[in-house]
Short mmCIF file of C-alpha atoms in Angstrom, two decimals:
data_model
loop_
_atom_site.label_atom_id
_atom_site.label_comp_id
_atom_site.label_asym_id
_atom_site.label_seq_id
_atom_site.Cartn_x
_atom_site.Cartn_y
_atom_site.Cartn_z
CA MET A 207 0.00 0.00 0.00
CA LYS A 208 1.38 3.38 -1.00
CA ASN A 209 2.03 5.91 1.69
CA SER A 210 -0.75 8.54 1.42
CA ILE A 211 1.18 11.78 1.52
CA PRO A 212 -0.84 14.95 0.71
CA PRO A 213 0.49 17.36 -1.91
CA LYS A 214 2.84 20.10 -0.77
CA CYS A 215 0.16 22.77 -1.13
CA TYR A 216 -2.03 20.96 1.46
CA ARG A 217 0.71 19.77 3.77
CA TYR A 218 0.78 22.70 6.18
CA GLN A 219 -2.80 23.75 6.96
CA MET A 220 -2.67 24.31 10.70
CA GLU A 221 -5.15 27.03 11.70
CA SER A 222 -3.85 29.96 13.72
CA PHE A 223 -5.43 33.20 14.90
CA THR A 224 -2.80 35.50 13.45
CA GLY A 225 -4.79 37.38 10.82
CA LYS A 226 -4.91 41.14 11.28
CA ASN A 227 -7.17 43.89 9.96
CA ILE A 228 -9.88 41.47 8.77
CA THR A 229 -13.63 41.42 9.41
CA ARG A 230 -16.75 39.56 8.38
CA PHE A 231 -18.79 42.79 8.25
CA GLY A 232 -17.23 44.21 5.11
CA GLY A 233 -20.58 45.55 3.91
CA ALA A 234 -21.18 47.67 7.00
CA GLY A 235 -20.19 50.70 4.94
CA LEU A 236 -23.58 50.51 3.20
CA VAL A 237 -25.33 50.88 6.56
CA ARG A 238 -23.07 53.80 7.48
CA ARG A 239 -23.81 55.59 4.19
CA PHE A 240 -27.54 54.97 4.64
CA PHE A 241 -27.45 56.30 8.20
CA ASP A 242 -25.56 59.41 7.10
CA LYS A 243 -27.99 60.01 4.24
CA LEU A 244 -30.96 59.92 6.64
CA GLY A 245 -29.16 61.82 9.39
CA ILE A 246 -29.41 59.08 12.02
CA PRO A 247 -26.30 60.12 14.06
CA ASP A 248 -27.54 63.72 14.38
CA ALA A 249 -31.08 62.62 15.28
CA MET A 250 -29.76 60.41 18.07
CA ALA A 251 -28.47 63.54 19.80
CA VAL A 252 -31.94 64.14 21.28
CA LEU A 253 -31.30 61.16 23.56
CA GLY A 254 -28.44 63.02 25.20
CA THR A 255 -24.78 63.69 24.42
CA SER A 256 -23.47 64.52 27.89
CA LYS A 257 -21.17 62.20 29.83
CA ARG A 258 -19.39 62.44 33.16
CA ARG A 259 -15.96 61.34 31.96
CA LYS A 260 -14.29 61.17 28.57
CA SER A 261 -14.19 57.39 28.82
CA ASP A 262 -17.97 57.19 29.28
CA TYR A 263 -20.50 56.63 26.51
CA SER A 264 -23.28 59.16 25.98
CA PRO A 265 -26.85 57.83 25.52
CA ALA A 266 -26.67 58.80 21.83
CA GLU A 267 -23.46 56.79 21.34
CA MET A 268 -24.89 53.78 23.14
CA CYS A 269 -28.11 53.71 21.12
CA LEU A 270 -26.28 54.27 17.82
CA SER A 271 -23.89 51.40 18.60
CA MET A 272 -26.73 49.03 19.48
CA LEU A 273 -28.57 50.13 16.34
CA TYR A 274 -25.56 49.15 14.25
CA GLY A 275 -25.54 45.80 16.04
CA LEU A 276 -29.21 45.18 15.23
CA MET A 277 -28.67 46.09 11.58
CA MET A 278 -25.74 43.68 11.40
CA GLY A 279 -27.82 40.87 12.95
CA VAL A 280 -26.22 40.92 16.41
CA PHE A 281 -28.99 41.13 19.01
CA ARG A 282 -27.67 40.21 22.44
CA PRO A 283 -25.12 42.35 24.33
CA SER A 284 -23.00 39.24 24.90
CA HIS A 285 -22.84 38.71 21.13
CA MET A 286 -22.01 42.37 20.55
CA MET A 287 -18.60 41.67 22.06
CA GLU A 288 -17.63 40.64 18.53
CA LEU A 289 -18.29 44.18 17.31
CA ALA A 290 -16.41 45.60 20.28
CA ALA A 291 -13.34 43.54 19.37
CA ASP A 292 -13.65 44.10 15.61
CA LYS A 293 -11.68 47.31 15.03
CA VAL A 294 -12.05 47.06 11.26
CA SER A 295 -15.85 47.21 11.36
CA GLN A 296 -15.60 50.19 13.71
CA LYS A 297 -13.47 52.06 11.17
CA ILE A 298 -15.87 51.12 8.36
CA THR A 299 -18.85 52.47 10.32
CA HIS A 300 -16.86 55.51 11.57
CA LEU A 301 -17.41 54.53 15.19
CA ASP A 302 -14.56 55.53 17.47
CA ARG A 303 -15.30 52.54 19.71
CA PHE A 304 -18.00 50.02 20.56
CA PRO A 305 -19.31 49.40 24.10
CA SER A 306 -18.68 46.10 25.82
CA GLN A 307 -21.35 43.79 27.20
CA SER A 308 -21.05 45.10 30.75
CA THR A 309 -21.28 48.70 29.54
CA ILE A 310 -24.47 47.99 27.60
CA SER A 311 -26.00 46.12 30.54
CA ARG A 312 -25.26 48.94 32.98
CA PHE A 313 -26.65 51.50 30.55
CA LEU A 314 -29.94 49.61 30.09
CA ALA A 315 -30.26 49.12 33.85
CA LYS A 316 -30.04 52.81 34.78
CA ILE A 317 -31.98 54.66 32.06
CA THR A 318 -35.51 56.01 32.45
CA VAL A 319 -38.66 55.45 30.42
CA HIS A 320 -38.45 58.99 29.04
CA MET A 321 -35.49 57.99 26.89
CA ALA A 322 -37.55 55.21 25.30
CA ASP A 323 -40.29 57.77 24.56
CA HIS A 324 -37.71 60.06 22.92
CA LEU A 325 -36.50 57.16 20.77
CA ALA A 326 -40.08 56.44 19.71
CA GLY A 327 -40.31 60.08 18.67
CA VAL A 328 -37.17 59.68 16.57
CA ASN A 329 -38.72 56.69 14.82
CA HIS A 330 -41.89 58.64 14.08
CA MET A 331 -39.88 61.62 12.82
CA PHE A 332 -38.02 59.50 10.26
CA LEU A 333 -41.21 57.66 9.30
CA SER A 334 -42.93 60.97 8.56
CA ARG A 335 -39.90 62.22 6.65
CA VAL A 336 -39.50 59.12 4.51
CA ARG A 337 -43.24 58.74 3.76
CA ASN A 338 -43.95 62.49 3.56
CA GLY A 339 -46.41 62.15 6.41
CA PHE A 340 -48.47 59.65 4.35
CA GLN A 341 -50.00 62.67 2.58
CA GLU A 342 -49.96 60.96 -0.82
CA MET A 343 -51.94 57.94 0.39
CA LYS A 344 -55.73 58.17 0.12
CA THR A 345 -56.36 54.86 1.93
CA ILE A 346 -54.19 53.56 4.76
CA THR A 347 -54.55 50.03 6.10
CA LEU A 348 -53.52 49.38 9.69
CA ASP A 349 -52.65 45.79 10.60
CA LEU A 350 -52.78 45.00 14.32
CA ASP A 351 -51.03 42.09 15.92
CA SER A 352 -49.56 41.08 19.25
CA HIS A 353 -46.80 38.73 20.30
CA VAL A 354 -45.97 36.89 23.52
CA VAL A 355 -42.34 37.23 24.65
CA PRO A 356 -41.56 34.74 27.46
CA VAL A 357 -38.96 35.81 30.01
CA PHE A 358 -36.56 33.61 31.94
CA GLY A 359 -36.08 35.46 35.19
CA ASN A 360 -37.65 38.19 37.29
CA GLN A 361 -37.85 40.97 34.74
CA HIS A 362 -39.62 44.10 35.91
CA ARG A 363 -43.38 44.14 35.09
CA ALA A 364 -43.32 40.69 33.50
CA LYS A 365 -46.58 38.94 34.39
CA ARG A 366 -48.22 35.58 33.86
CA GLY A 367 -50.84 35.66 31.13
CA TYR A 368 -51.71 34.12 27.80
CA ASN A 369 -48.68 32.09 26.79
CA PRO A 370 -49.41 29.22 24.37
CA LYS A 371 -45.79 28.05 24.03
CA LYS A 372 -44.77 28.19 27.69
CA PRO A 373 -47.93 28.20 29.85
CA GLY A 374 -47.50 29.63 33.32
CA ARG A 375 -44.26 31.45 32.56
CA LYS A 376 -43.99 35.22 32.96
CA SER A 377 -43.92 37.19 29.76
CA TYR A 378 -44.33 40.50 27.99
CA HIS A 379 -47.18 40.99 25.51
CA PRO A 380 -46.25 43.76 23.04
CA ILE A 381 -48.76 45.07 20.53
CA LEU A 382 -47.64 46.25 17.08
CA CYS A 383 -49.25 48.27 14.31
CA PHE A 384 -48.07 48.04 10.69
CA VAL A 385 -49.03 49.98 7.58
CA GLY A 386 -50.17 47.35 5.11
CA GLU A 387 -49.30 49.32 1.97
CA THR A 388 -45.69 50.18 2.89
CA ARG A 389 -44.84 47.48 5.49
CA ASP A 390 -43.70 50.17 7.94
CA CYS A 391 -44.12 49.70 11.66
CA LEU A 392 -46.26 52.68 12.64
CA GLY A 393 -45.72 52.04 16.32
CA GLY A 394 -45.71 49.54 19.14
CA HIS A 395 -46.32 49.28 22.85
CA LEU A 396 -44.57 46.94 25.26
CA ARG A 397 -47.04 45.60 27.84
CA PRO A 398 -46.96 43.17 30.77
CA GLY A 399 -47.95 39.60 29.96
CA ASN A 400 -51.35 39.79 31.68
CA CYS A 401 -52.66 42.50 29.33
CA THR A 402 -55.30 41.51 26.79
CA ASN A 403 -56.05 42.87 23.34
CA HIS A 404 -59.56 44.04 24.24
CA LYS A 405 -58.41 47.41 25.57
CA VAL A 406 -56.49 48.87 22.66
CA LYS A 407 -58.44 52.08 22.06
CA ASP A 408 -55.75 54.34 23.49
CA PHE A 409 -53.11 52.65 21.34
CA ILE A 410 -55.23 53.04 18.19
CA LYS A 411 -55.80 56.72 19.01
CA LYS A 412 -52.04 57.30 19.15
CA MET A 413 -51.62 55.57 15.80
CA LEU A 414 -54.40 57.67 14.23
CA HIS A 415 -52.69 60.89 15.38
CA LYS A 416 -49.70 59.90 13.22
CA LEU A 417 -51.86 59.77 10.07
CA PRO A 418 -53.32 62.63 8.01
CA ASP A 419 -56.93 63.52 8.75
CA LYS A 420 -58.05 63.31 5.12
CA ALA A 421 -56.95 59.68 4.68
CA THR A 422 -59.45 56.82 4.78
CA VAL A 423 -58.35 54.32 7.42
CA ARG A 424 -58.96 50.57 7.29
CA LEU A 425 -58.12 48.23 10.15
CA ARG A 426 -57.44 44.48 10.10
CA ALA A 427 -56.99 42.36 13.20
CA ASP A 428 -57.19 38.75 14.30
CA SER A 429 -59.63 37.15 16.73
CA GLY A 430 -57.63 38.29 19.77
CA PHE A 431 -58.90 41.84 19.23
CA PHE A 432 -62.58 40.96 18.80
CA SER A 433 -65.01 42.57 21.22
CA TRP A 434 -68.35 44.33 20.75
CA ASP A 435 -67.08 47.43 22.52
CA PHE A 436 -64.07 47.64 20.17
CA LEU A 437 -66.21 47.20 17.03
CA THR A 438 -68.68 49.85 18.23
CA TRP A 439 -65.86 52.30 18.86
CA LEU A 440 -64.32 51.64 15.42
CA GLY A 441 -67.71 52.31 13.82
CA LYS A 442 -68.03 55.65 15.63
CA GLN A 443 -64.52 56.59 14.46
CA LYS A 444 -65.63 55.83 10.87
CA ILE A 445 -62.90 53.22 10.46
CA GLU A 446 -63.54 50.39 8.04
CA PHE A 447 -62.65 47.23 9.98
CA TYR A 448 -62.03 43.57 9.21
CA VAL A 449 -61.77 41.60 12.46
CA VAL A 450 -61.83 37.82 12.77
CA VAL A 451 -64.55 36.47 15.07
CA PRO A 452 -63.59 33.64 17.46
CA GLN A 453 -65.70 30.59 16.73
CA LEU A 454 -67.41 30.23 20.09
CA LEU A 455 -70.66 28.32 20.62
CA TRP A 456 -72.91 31.31 19.89
CA VAL A 457 -71.01 31.93 16.65
CA GLN A 458 -71.39 28.27 15.67
CA ARG A 459 -75.16 28.53 16.20
CA LEU A 460 -75.24 31.54 13.88
CA ILE A 461 -73.32 29.59 11.23
CA LEU A 462 -75.81 26.72 11.45
CA GLY A 463 -78.59 29.21 10.73
CA VAL A 464 -77.10 30.41 7.43
CA GLY A 465 -79.37 29.21 4.61
CA THR A 466 -77.78 30.73 1.50
CA TRP A 467 -74.20 30.05 0.44
CA HIS A 468 -72.49 31.56 -2.61
CA ARG A 469 -69.71 29.64 -4.30
CA ILE A 470 -66.44 31.52 -4.91
CA ALA A 471 -63.02 30.64 -6.27
CA GLY A 472 -60.89 28.02 -4.54
CA ASN A 473 -63.76 25.59 -3.86
CA ARG A 474 -65.08 27.87 -1.13
CA GLU A 475 -68.46 29.29 -0.22
CA THR A 476 -69.50 32.49 1.54
CA GLY A 477 -72.48 33.35 3.67
CA GLU A 478 -73.51 36.47 5.59
CA ILE A 479 -75.28 37.41 8.81
CA LEU A 480 -76.34 40.93 9.87
CA ILE A 481 -76.11 41.61 13.60
CA PRO A 482 -77.17 44.88 15.31
CA LEU A 483 -74.12 46.70 16.59
CA ASP A 484 -75.72 49.94 17.77
CA LYS A 485 -79.10 51.62 17.56
CA ASP A 486 -78.57 52.67 13.95
CA LYS A 487 -75.68 50.44 12.86
CA LYS A 488 -75.22 46.79 12.04
CA VAL A 489 -72.16 44.63 11.57
CA ARG A 490 -71.78 41.96 8.88
CA PHE A 491 -70.45 38.54 9.73
CA VAL A 492 -68.92 37.21 6.51
CA ILE A 493 -68.53 33.43 6.79
CA ILE A 494 -66.14 31.54 4.54
CA ARG A 495 -66.19 27.76 4.49
CA LYS A 496 -64.14 25.18 2.63
CA PRO A 497 -64.97 21.45 2.54
CA VAL A 498 -62.54 19.19 4.36
CA LYS A 499 -61.07 16.36 2.35
CA LYS A 500 -62.34 12.87 3.04
CA TYR A 501 -59.46 11.56 5.13
CA GLU A 502 -58.54 14.83 6.85
CA LYS A 503 -59.77 16.52 10.00
CA PRO A 504 -60.99 20.12 10.35
CA ARG A 505 -58.44 22.65 11.52
CA LYS A 506 -60.54 23.45 14.59
CA GLN A 507 -62.55 21.04 16.70
CA LEU A 508 -65.97 22.73 16.87
CA LYS A 509 -68.63 21.07 19.00
CA LEU A 510 -71.67 22.01 16.94
CA LEU A 511 -70.22 22.12 13.44
CA ASN A 512 -68.16 18.93 13.49
CA VAL A 513 -71.23 16.71 13.87
CA GLN A 514 -72.46 17.40 10.33
CA GLU A 515 -72.14 14.80 7.61
CA GLU A 516 -70.03 17.07 5.42
CA LEU A 517 -67.28 18.82 7.38
CA TYR A 518 -65.95 22.30 6.63
CA ASP A 519 -63.21 24.66 7.75
CA TYR A 520 -64.79 27.96 8.74
CA GLN A 521 -63.60 31.53 8.99
CA VAL A 522 -65.78 34.38 10.25
CA ILE A 523 -64.87 38.03 9.60
CA ALA A 524 -66.71 40.95 11.19
CA THR A 525 -66.81 44.03 8.97
CA ASN A 526 -68.73 47.23 8.38
CA SER A 527 -67.77 47.47 4.70
CA GLU A 528 -70.24 47.06 1.84
CA HIS A 529 -67.94 44.99 -0.36
CA PRO A 530 -69.04 41.48 -1.43
CA GLY A 531 -68.08 38.59 0.81
CA GLU A 532 -65.34 37.37 -1.51
CA GLU A 533 -63.66 40.81 -1.55
CA VAL A 534 -63.88 40.98 2.25
CA TRP A 535 -62.14 37.62 2.47
CA HIS A 536 -59.41 38.64 -0.01
CA CYS A 537 -58.88 41.96 1.80
CA TYR A 538 -58.37 40.28 5.15
CA ASN A 539 -56.10 37.59 3.71
CA GLN A 540 -53.62 40.29 2.73
CA ARG A 541 -53.07 40.73 6.45
CA ALA A 542 -51.09 37.46 6.36
CA CYS A 543 -48.09 39.62 5.45
CA CYS A 544 -48.35 41.10 8.95
CA GLU A 545 -47.44 37.69 10.37
CA ASN A 546 -44.27 37.80 8.27
CA PHE A 547 -43.47 41.27 9.65
CA ILE A 548 -43.72 39.86 13.18
CA LYS A 549 -41.48 36.95 12.25
CA GLU A 550 -38.92 39.31 10.75
CA ASN A 551 -38.92 41.35 13.97
CA MET A 552 -38.54 38.15 16.01
CA TYR A 553 -35.90 36.25 14.08
CA ASP A 554 -34.01 39.06 12.30
CA PHE A 555 -34.05 41.83 14.93
CA GLY A 556 -34.41 40.04 18.26
CA LEU A 557 -37.93 41.11 19.24
CA ASP A 558 -38.24 38.05 21.50
CA THR A 559 -34.84 38.66 23.12
CA ASN A 560 -34.66 39.78 26.76
CA VAL A 561 -31.51 41.79 27.37
CA THR A 562 -32.18 43.39 30.77
CA ARG A 563 -34.33 43.11 33.88
CA SER A 564 -35.16 46.81 33.84
CA TRP A 565 -38.54 47.85 32.46
CA ALA A 566 -37.13 51.09 31.06
CA GLY A 567 -34.25 49.19 29.46
CA SER A 568 -36.66 46.71 27.89
CA ARG A 569 -38.76 49.59 26.56
CA LEU A 570 -35.70 51.24 25.02
CA TYR A 571 -34.52 48.02 23.39
CA PHE A 572 -38.04 47.42 22.08
CA GLU A 573 -38.05 50.86 20.42
CA LEU A 574 -34.58 50.18 18.98
CA VAL A 575 -35.89 46.97 17.40
CA LEU A 576 -38.81 48.84 15.78
CA LEU A 577 -36.47 51.56 14.49
CA ALA A 578 -34.05 48.97 13.08
CA TYR A 579 -36.94 47.18 11.36
CA ASN A 580 -38.10 50.40 9.69
CA LEU A 581 -34.56 51.33 8.67
CA MET A 582 -34.09 47.95 7.01
CA ASN A 583 -37.44 48.33 5.24
CA TRP A 584 -36.37 51.73 3.88
CA PHE A 585 -32.92 50.39 2.96
CA LYS A 586 -34.60 47.79 0.73
CA GLU A 587 -36.44 50.57 -1.08
CA LYS A 588 -33.84 53.35 -1.24
CA ALA A 589 -30.68 51.29 -1.77
CA LEU A 590 -32.01 48.23 -3.57
CA GLY A 591 -35.04 49.72 -5.33
CA ARG A 592 -37.46 47.06 -4.09
CA THR A 593 -40.93 48.18 -3.15
CA SER A 594 -43.29 45.26 -3.78
CA ARG A 595 -41.23 42.10 -3.38
CA LYS A 596 -38.78 42.50 -0.52
CA GLU A 597 -36.36 39.93 0.82
CA MET A 598 -36.08 39.20 4.51
CA ALA A 599 -33.49 41.08 6.54
CA ARG A 600 -31.33 37.99 7.04
CA THR A 601 -31.04 37.58 3.26
CA ILE A 602 -29.98 41.23 2.86
CA ARG A 603 -27.32 40.77 5.53
CA TRP A 604 -26.06 37.55 3.96
CA LYS A 605 -25.75 39.16 0.52
CA LEU A 606 -24.57 42.68 1.33
CA PHE A 607 -23.39 43.03 4.94
CA TRP A 608 -21.62 39.80 5.89
CA ILE A 609 -18.80 40.08 3.36
CA PRO A 610 -15.25 39.02 4.33
CA ALA A 611 -12.97 42.03 4.03
CA LYS A 612 -9.51 43.28 4.88
CA LEU A 613 -8.42 46.77 5.77
CA VAL A 614 -5.26 47.90 3.97
CA LYS A 615 -3.33 51.17 4.01
CA ILE A 616 -2.08 52.52 0.69
CA GLY A 617 0.02 55.60 1.27
CA ARG A 618 -2.14 57.96 3.29
CA ARG A 619 -5.39 56.30 2.27
CA VAL A 620 -7.21 53.44 3.98
CA LYS A 621 -9.06 51.02 1.71
CA VAL A 622 -11.43 48.12 2.42
CA ARG A 623 -10.79 45.14 0.17
CA LEU A 624 -13.81 42.90 -0.07
CA ALA A 625 -13.63 39.22 -1.02
CA GLN A 626 -12.89 38.92 -4.72
CA TRP A 627 -15.01 35.80 -5.11
CA TRP A 628 -18.17 37.33 -3.59
CA THR A 629 -21.22 36.28 -5.59
CA TYR A 630 -23.40 39.36 -5.11
CA GLN A 631 -21.01 42.08 -6.26
CA ASP A 632 -23.50 43.61 -8.71
CA GLU A 633 -26.12 44.09 -6.00
CA PHE A 634 -23.51 45.61 -3.69
CA ARG A 635 -22.39 48.08 -6.35
CA HIS A 636 -26.01 49.00 -7.08
CA ALA A 637 -26.65 49.78 -3.41
CA GLN A 638 -23.32 51.62 -3.18
CA SER A 639 -24.12 53.89 -6.11
CA ALA A 640 -27.66 54.54 -4.79
CA LEU A 641 -26.32 55.70 -1.43
CA THR A 642 -23.34 57.72 -2.69
#
């Protein structure tokens, strides 16, 4: 048997940590150019620029650093140690330094809620600037949704409430509002876990104040927001609503009483019920049903409806619009994109990440996540020219931000050399030219 000796070029491949001036965030310069174009560093000054010692970080510096971390896909302060040790990425982003994990933790533990409110104002200011105050939109669709964020400790104001994944564990229950046409996050509110979605009038009022008075507002929400009081209030505000009705026993009895069904596309049928909502107003219950295949079970186990010979999957939508039942169903189904917005906030920006025990710190981090989400949404439009079909944030980072690079000095100039073999060079150059 011949002695298996590798070729000379593969003989000495012992790994060693001796590389200098290299980074995996070679595309961070795109984020820096985008921030400078919007004026993010100057806007952060409203959070405060004072510091006791020269070695301290001001609130503006801390929030800007964490915002860079969220844009790069680094959510936890412990993981941000990579950015603190990466001097090349700091030079690319024009940051003099990056705070360590302990510095970020101490900062989040000592701030007040007022700073989180100021950051929410910064988000609204840029949203109004980018969208021109939504003045050009005649109809604005608001998509409501909520999310349960379990906590693993004794975080301030975390309470036990509705928690389908981890029953009995303390949690936060934030509520979010998105603009369906632009995918922007209009606002959010971090709440204790024992809060329900039935008392959201004050939150909706704040969202309406951010919109022009002349615009027609539509609202879509899932069954967690259904209540007669909420529907009555929406009707008085002249808001066109599409709210899913939970299929309780009284709703199942109403479905059994429907005598006329109209066939629509997709092997579905629609029926309608008019229910008095107020003295002079009524609400329509649009019912959509689809027959269940022979060897399958219905999606929901309904006591009254699952005893029929022919089984159906049902969906009930409460609305005050005059559109046909099929259009009502199609209009609400567009809200499915809102679920993707929540997932992008969760998995790509760390919405379900708990970074501090402080309530004020959690509020500030929550507002940073919403701001980072909006900035990424605008980056897709301004830098990449994508308005209708947008890739997820993790895909944008993988293509444009996470590029191996090396910092070299040529004479008096410093240059960033990106990987020559990178597959998405054309997209990078397109974004670079759009932001220059």
